[in-house]
mmCIF file of C-alpha atoms in Angstrom:
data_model
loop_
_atom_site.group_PDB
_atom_site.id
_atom_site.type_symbol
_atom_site.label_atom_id
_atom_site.label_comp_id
_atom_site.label_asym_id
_atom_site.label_seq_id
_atom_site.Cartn_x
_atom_site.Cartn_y
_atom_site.Cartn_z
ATOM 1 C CA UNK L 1 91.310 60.690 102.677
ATOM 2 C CA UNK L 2 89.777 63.829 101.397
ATOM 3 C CA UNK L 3 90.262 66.427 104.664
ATOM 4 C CA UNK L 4 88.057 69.187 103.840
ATOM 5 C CA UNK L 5 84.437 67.744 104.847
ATOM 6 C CA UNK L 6 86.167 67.000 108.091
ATOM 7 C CA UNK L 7 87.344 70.494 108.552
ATOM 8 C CA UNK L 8 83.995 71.507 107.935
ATOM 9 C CA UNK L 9 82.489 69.057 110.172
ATOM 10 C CA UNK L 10 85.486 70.399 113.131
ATOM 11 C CA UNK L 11 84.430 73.912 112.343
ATOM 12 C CA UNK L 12 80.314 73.276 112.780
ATOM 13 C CA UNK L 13 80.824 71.457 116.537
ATOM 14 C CA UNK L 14 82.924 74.222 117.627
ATOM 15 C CA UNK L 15 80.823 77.108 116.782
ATOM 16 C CA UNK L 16 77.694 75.149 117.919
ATOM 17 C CA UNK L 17 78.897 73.518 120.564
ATOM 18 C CA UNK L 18 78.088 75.371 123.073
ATOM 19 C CA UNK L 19 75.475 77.782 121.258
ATOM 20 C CA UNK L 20 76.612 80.897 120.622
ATOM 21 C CA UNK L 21 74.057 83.721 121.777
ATOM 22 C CA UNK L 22 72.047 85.108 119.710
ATOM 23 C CA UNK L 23 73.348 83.128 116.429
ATOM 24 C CA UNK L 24 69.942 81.563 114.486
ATOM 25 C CA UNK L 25 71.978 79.621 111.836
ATOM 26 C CA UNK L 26 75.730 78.317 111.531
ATOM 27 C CA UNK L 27 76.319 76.380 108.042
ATOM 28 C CA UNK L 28 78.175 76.623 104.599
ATOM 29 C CA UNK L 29 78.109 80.166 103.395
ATOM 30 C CA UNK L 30 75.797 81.075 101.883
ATOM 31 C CA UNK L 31 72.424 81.012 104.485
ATOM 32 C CA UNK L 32 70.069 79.347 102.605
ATOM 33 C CA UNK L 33 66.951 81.645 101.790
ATOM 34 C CA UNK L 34 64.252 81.675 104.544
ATOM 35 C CA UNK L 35 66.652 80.978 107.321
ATOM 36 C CA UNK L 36 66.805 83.279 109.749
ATOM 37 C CA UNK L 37 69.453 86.098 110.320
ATOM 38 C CA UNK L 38 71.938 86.731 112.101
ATOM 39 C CA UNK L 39 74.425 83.699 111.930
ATOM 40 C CA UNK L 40 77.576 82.532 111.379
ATOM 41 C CA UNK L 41 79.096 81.257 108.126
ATOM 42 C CA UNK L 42 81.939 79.869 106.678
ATOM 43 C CA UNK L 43 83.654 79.127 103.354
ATOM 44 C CA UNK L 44 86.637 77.548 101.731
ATOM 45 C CA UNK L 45 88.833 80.286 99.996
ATOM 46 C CA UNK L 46 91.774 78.252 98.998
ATOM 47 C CA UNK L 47 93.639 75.051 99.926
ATOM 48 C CA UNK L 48 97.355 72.695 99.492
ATOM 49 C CA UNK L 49 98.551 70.171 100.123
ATOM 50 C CA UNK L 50 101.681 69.687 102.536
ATOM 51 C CA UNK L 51 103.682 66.492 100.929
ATOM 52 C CA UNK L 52 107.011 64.870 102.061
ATOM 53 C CA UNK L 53 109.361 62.234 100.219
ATOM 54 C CA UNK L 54 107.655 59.324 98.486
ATOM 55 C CA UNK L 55 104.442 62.106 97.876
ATOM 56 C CA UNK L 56 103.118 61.332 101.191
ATOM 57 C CA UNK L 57 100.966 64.021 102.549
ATOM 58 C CA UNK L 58 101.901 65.703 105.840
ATOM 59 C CA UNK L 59 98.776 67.809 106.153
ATOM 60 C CA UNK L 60 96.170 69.698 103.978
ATOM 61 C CA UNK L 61 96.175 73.011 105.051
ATOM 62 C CA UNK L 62 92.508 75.421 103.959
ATOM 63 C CA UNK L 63 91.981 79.059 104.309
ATOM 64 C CA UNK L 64 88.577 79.194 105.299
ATOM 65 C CA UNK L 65 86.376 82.577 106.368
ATOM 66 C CA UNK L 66 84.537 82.451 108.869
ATOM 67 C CA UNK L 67 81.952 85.314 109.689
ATOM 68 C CA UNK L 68 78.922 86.108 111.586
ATOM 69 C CA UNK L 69 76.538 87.622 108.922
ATOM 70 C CA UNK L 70 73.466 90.340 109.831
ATOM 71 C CA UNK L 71 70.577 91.918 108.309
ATOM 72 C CA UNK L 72 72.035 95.076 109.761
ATOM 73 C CA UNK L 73 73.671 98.346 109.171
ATOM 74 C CA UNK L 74 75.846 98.280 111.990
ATOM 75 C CA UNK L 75 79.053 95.947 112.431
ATOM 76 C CA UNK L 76 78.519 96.640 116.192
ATOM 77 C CA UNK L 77 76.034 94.254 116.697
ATOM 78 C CA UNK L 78 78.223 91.447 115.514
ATOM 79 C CA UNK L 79 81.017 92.526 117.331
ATOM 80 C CA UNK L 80 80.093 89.912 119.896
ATOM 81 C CA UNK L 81 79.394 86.845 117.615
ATOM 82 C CA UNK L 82 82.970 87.538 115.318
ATOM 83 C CA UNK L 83 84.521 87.716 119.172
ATOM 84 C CA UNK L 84 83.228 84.283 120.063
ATOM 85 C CA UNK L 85 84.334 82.576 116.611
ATOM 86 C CA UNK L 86 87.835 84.089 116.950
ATOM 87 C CA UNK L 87 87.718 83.064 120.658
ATOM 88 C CA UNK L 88 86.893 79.385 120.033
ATOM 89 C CA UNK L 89 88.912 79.229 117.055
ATOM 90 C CA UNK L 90 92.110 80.865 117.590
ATOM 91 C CA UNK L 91 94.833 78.787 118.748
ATOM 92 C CA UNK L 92 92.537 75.473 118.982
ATOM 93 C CA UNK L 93 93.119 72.296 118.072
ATOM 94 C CA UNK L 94 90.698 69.398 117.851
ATOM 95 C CA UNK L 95 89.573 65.774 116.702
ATOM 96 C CA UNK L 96 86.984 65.028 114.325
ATOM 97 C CA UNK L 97 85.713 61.603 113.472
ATOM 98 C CA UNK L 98 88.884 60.101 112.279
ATOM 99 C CA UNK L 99 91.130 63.185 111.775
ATOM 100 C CA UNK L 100 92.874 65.742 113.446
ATOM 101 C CA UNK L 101 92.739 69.746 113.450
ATOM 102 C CA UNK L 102 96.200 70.615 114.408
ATOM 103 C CA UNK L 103 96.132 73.929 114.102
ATOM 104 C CA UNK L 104 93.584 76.712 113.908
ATOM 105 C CA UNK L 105 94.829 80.349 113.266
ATOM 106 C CA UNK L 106 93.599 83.643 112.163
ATOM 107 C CA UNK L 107 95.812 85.202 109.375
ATOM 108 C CA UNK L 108 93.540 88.272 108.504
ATOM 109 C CA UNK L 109 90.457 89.693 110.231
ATOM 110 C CA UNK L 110 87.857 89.574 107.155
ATOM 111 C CA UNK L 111 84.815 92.185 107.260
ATOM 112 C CA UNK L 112 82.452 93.576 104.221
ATOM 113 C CA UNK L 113 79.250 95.353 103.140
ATOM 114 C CA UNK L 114 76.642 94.918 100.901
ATOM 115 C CA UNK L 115 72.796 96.272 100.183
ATOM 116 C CA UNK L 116 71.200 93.450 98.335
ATOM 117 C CA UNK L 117 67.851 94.209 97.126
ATOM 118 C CA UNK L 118 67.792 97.458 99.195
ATOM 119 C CA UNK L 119 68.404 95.682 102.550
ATOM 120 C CA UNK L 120 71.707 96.246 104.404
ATOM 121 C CA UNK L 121 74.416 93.598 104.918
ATOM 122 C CA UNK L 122 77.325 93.064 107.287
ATOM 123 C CA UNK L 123 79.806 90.186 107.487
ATOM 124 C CA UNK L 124 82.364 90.595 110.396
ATOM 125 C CA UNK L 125 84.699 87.871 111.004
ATOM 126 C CA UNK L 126 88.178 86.361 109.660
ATOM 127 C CA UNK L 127 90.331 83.982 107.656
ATOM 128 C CA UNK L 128 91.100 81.401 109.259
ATOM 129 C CA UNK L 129 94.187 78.674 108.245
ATOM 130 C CA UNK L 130 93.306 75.020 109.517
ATOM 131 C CA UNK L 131 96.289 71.821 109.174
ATOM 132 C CA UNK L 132 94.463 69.170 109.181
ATOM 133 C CA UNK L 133 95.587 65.126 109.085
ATOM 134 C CA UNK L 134 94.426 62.007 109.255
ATOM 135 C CA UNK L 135 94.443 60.936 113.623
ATOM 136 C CA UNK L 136 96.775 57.590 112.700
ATOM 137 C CA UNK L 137 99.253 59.288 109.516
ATOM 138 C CA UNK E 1 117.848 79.159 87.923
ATOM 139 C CA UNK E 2 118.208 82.319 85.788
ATOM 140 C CA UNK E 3 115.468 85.032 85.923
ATOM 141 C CA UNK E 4 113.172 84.808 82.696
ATOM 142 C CA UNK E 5 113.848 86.999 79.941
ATOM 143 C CA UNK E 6 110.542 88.667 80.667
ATOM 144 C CA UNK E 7 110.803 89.374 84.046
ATOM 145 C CA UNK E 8 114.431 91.173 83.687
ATOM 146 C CA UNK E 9 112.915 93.164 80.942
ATOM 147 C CA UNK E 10 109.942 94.219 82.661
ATOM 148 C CA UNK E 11 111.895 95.405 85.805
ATOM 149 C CA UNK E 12 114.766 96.926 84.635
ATOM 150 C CA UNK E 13 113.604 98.377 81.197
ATOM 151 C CA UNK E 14 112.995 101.788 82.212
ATOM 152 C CA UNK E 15 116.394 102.289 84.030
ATOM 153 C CA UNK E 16 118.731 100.361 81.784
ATOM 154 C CA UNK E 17 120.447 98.308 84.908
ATOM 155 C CA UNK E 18 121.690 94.866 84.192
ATOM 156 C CA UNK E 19 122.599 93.101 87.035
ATOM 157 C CA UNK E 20 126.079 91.912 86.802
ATOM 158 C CA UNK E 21 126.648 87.912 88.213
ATOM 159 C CA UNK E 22 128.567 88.284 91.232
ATOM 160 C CA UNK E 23 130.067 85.200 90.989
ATOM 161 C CA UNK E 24 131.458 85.131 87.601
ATOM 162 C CA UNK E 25 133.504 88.899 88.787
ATOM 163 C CA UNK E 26 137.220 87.992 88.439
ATOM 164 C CA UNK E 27 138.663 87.488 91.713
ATOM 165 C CA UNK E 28 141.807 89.206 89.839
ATOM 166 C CA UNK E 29 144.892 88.614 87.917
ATOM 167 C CA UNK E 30 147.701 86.147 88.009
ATOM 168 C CA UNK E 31 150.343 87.499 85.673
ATOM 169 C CA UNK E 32 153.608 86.360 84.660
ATOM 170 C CA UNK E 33 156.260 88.435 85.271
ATOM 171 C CA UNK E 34 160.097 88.768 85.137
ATOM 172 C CA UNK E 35 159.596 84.669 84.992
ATOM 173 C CA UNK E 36 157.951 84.005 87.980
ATOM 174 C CA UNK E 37 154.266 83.825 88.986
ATOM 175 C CA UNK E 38 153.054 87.400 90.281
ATOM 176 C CA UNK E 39 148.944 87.326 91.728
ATOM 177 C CA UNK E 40 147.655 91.048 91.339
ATOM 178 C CA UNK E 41 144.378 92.428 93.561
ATOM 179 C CA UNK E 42 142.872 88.884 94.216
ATOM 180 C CA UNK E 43 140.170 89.823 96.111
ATOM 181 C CA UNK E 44 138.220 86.780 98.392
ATOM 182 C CA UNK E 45 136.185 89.063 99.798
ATOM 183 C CA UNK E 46 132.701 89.780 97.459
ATOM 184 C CA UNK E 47 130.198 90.488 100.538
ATOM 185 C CA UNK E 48 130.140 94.498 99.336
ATOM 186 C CA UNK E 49 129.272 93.128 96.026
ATOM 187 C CA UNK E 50 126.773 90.688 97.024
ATOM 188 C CA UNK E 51 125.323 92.967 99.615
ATOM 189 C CA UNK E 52 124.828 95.743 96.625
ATOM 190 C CA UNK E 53 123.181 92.902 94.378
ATOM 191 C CA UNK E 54 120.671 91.317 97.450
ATOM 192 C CA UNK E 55 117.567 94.030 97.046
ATOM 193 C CA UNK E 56 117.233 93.096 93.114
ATOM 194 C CA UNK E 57 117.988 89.971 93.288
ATOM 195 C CA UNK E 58 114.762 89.908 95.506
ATOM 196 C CA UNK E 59 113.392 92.353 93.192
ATOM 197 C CA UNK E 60 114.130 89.167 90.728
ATOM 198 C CA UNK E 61 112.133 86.555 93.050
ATOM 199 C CA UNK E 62 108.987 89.100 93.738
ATOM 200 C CA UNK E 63 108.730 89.637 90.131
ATOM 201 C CA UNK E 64 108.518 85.946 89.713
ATOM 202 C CA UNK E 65 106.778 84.956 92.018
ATOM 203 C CA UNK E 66 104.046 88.051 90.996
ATOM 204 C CA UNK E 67 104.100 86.790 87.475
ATOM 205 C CA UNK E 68 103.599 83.131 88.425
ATOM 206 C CA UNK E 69 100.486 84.040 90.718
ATOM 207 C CA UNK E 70 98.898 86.129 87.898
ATOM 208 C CA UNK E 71 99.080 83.252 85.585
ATOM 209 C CA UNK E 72 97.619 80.717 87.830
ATOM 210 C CA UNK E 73 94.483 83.426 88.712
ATOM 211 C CA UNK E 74 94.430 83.671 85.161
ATOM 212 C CA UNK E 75 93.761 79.723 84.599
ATOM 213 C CA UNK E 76 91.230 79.721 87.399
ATOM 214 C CA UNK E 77 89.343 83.168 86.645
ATOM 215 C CA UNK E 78 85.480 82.379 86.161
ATOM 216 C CA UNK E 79 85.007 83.001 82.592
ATOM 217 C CA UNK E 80 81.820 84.539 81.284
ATOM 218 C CA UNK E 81 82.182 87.484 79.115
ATOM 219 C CA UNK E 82 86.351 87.183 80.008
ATOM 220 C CA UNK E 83 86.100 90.945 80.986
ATOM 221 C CA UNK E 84 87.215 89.789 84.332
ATOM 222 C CA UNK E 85 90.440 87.693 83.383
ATOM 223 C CA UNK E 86 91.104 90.792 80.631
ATOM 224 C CA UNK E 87 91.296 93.293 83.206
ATOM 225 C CA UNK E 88 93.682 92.068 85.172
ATOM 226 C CA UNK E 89 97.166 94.478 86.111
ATOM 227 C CA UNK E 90 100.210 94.004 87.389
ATOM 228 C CA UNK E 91 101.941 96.836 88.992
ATOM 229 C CA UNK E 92 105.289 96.876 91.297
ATOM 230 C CA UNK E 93 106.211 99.311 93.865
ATOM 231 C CA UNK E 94 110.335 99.748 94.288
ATOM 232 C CA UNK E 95 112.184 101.462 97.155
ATOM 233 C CA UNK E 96 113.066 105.217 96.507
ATOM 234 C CA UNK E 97 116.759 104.140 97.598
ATOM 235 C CA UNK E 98 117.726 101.814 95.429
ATOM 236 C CA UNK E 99 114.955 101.331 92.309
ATOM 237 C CA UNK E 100 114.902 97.433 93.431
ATOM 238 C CA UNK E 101 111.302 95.974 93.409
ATOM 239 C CA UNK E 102 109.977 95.143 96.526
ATOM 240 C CA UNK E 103 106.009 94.323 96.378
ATOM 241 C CA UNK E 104 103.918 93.130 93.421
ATOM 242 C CA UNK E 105 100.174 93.837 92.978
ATOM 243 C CA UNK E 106 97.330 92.090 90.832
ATOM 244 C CA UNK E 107 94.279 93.989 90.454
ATOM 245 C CA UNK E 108 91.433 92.601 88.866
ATOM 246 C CA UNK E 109 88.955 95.249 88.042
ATOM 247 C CA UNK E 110 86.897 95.545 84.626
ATOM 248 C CA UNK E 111 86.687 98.793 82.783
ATOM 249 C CA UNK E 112 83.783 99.838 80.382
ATOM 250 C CA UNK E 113 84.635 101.548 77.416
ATOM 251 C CA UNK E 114 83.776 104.828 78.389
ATOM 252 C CA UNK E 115 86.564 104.223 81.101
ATOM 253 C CA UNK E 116 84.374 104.021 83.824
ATOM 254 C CA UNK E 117 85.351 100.742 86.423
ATOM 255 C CA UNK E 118 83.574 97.894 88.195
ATOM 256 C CA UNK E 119 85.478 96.740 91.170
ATOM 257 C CA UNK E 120 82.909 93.344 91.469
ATOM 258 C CA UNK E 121 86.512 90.870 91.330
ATOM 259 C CA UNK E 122 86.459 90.950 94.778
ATOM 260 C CA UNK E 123 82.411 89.808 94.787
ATOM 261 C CA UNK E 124 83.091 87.028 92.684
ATOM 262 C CA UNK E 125 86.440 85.959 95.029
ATOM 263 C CA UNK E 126 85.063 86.460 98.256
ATOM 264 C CA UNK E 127 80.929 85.545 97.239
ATOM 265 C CA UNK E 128 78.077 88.124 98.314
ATOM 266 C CA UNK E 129 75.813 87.293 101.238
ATOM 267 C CA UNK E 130 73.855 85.455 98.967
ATOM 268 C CA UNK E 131 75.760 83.811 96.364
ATOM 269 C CA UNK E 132 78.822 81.894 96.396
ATOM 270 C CA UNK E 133 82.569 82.260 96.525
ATOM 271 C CA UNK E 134 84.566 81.230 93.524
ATOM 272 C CA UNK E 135 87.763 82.003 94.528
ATOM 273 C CA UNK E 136 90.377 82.475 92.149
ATOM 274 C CA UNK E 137 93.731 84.266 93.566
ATOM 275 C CA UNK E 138 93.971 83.051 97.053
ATOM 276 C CA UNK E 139 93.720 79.805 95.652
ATOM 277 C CA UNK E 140 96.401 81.013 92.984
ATOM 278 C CA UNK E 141 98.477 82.615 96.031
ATOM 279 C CA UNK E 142 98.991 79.189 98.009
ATOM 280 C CA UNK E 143 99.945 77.465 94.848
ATOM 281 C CA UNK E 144 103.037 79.760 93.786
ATOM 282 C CA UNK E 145 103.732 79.790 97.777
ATOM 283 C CA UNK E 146 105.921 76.611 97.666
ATOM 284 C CA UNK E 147 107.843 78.282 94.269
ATOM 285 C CA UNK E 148 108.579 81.246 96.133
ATOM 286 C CA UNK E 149 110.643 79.404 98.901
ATOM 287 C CA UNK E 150 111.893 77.032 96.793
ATOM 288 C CA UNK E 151 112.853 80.603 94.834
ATOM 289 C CA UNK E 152 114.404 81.991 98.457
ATOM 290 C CA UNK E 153 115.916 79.012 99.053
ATOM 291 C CA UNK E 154 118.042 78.781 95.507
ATOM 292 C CA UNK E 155 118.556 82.460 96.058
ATOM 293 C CA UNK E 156 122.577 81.928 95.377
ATOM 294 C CA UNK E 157 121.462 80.914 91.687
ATOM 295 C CA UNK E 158 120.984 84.300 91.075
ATOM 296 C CA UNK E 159 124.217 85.766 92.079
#
């Protein structure tokens, strides 16, 4: 079983199920062009493999960062999005088609900006380390 | 496991220190004497020695384990121009106490010839809003992350 699209899969329901207010887009970072700002993104930074005796594999374990992203200059006004991901990821655990998140934590808060073409950019968020195994291992 | 040749060189080249084994000190002297058996200054107890040795010999493992991380960035740099993968540096910070290393640090950040710098490593790691991540040292960090315990874990091979 290859783990990571289901840990992308767990991550989309949560942070779209419920909504989260005023969030246009949640996907794969980057937001495609013409979508609209602000929204919520995420990205896999690294991952491993946990394996046993016999190389079977406990877990795969993936640092992923997870950020609301704005056409703004102020970090403010994401303050409340980056609070909801962190809220509905932190601690959580979850099932997804036929695996299992068993563990969600925060290891860093993550938070840049950019000016792209003259507009202003702010990504406030954090990186986030998901187990995740197959539901029957 | 002994420390690589490199590594000991690298740490301790500037302050000529070799780290004597602990374990191979003499625990003291059995003589003969007057025709019996006579034990001089055997000494069981080498906690003060391996206490003294403990901060370099994890000096040892974060050199290592800095050295192993830089080479696996290295393999997984994007490689354009290669100004990226030849800029990168390895520094270590010791403790003003005892000299022993006790952080490592990889910087990645290109330098024109006129000296002037171009800190985009971090773009290309962590991707811009609108282009893509192509992460190369966290990916190199969780990798050397099962050496380093297995390095913590074998710690008495360096005594």
């Amino acid at each position: 079983m290859n783990e990571y699209p289901r840990a992308a899969r767990w991550l989309h329901d949560v942070l779209t199920t419920p909504p989260i207010a005023g969030i246009a887009t949640v996907g794969e970072h980057p937001i495609p062009q013409g979508l609209p700002y602000p929204g919520i993104t995420y990205q896999l930074q690294a991952s491993d493999d946990v394996t046993v005796v016999g190389e079977a594999r406990v877990w795969a374990e993936f640092l992923m960062v997870v950020t609301a992203v704005g056409q703004t200059q102020s970090t403010e006004s994401l303050k409340d999005a980056a609070d909801a991901i962190d809220t509905r990821l932190h601690g959580t655990t979850g099932d997804v088609d036929d695996a299992s998140v068993i563990s969600s934590v925060r290891v860093s808060v993550y938070h840049t900006d950019e000016l792209n073409d003259g507009v202003p950019y702010r990504r406030l968020g954090g990186i986030y380390a998901l187990l995740v195994q197959p539901l029957n291992p | 496991m002994a420390m690589s040749k490199a590594a000991n060189q690298s740490l301790y080249k500037h302050r000529g220190y070799r780290p004597q084994s602990v374990l191979k000190k003499p625990l003291g002297e059995i003589r003969l004497k007057r025709g019996r058996m006579e034990a001089q200054g055997v000494n069981f107890n080498l906690f003060p020695e391996i206490g003294a040795a403990f901060p370099f010999i994890l000096g040892n493992i974060v050199i290592e384990t800095t050295m192993g991380v830089a080479a696996r960035a290295d393999a997984n740099v994007p490689d354009k121009t290669g100004r990226l993968r030849e800029s990168q540096h390895i520094r270590y910070s010791t403790a003003r106490n005892t000299g022993a290393v006790v952080t490592g640090r990889i910087d990645y950040n290109p330098e024109d010839p006129d000296g002037s710098k171009h800190y985009y490593g971090w773009y290309v790691e962590m991707g811009t809003v609108k282009t893509k991540a192509q992460p190369f040292l966290l990916p190199a960090l969780m990798a050397e992350r099962s050496e380093f315990n297995r390095r913590l874990r074998d710690l008495d091979h360096y005594l």
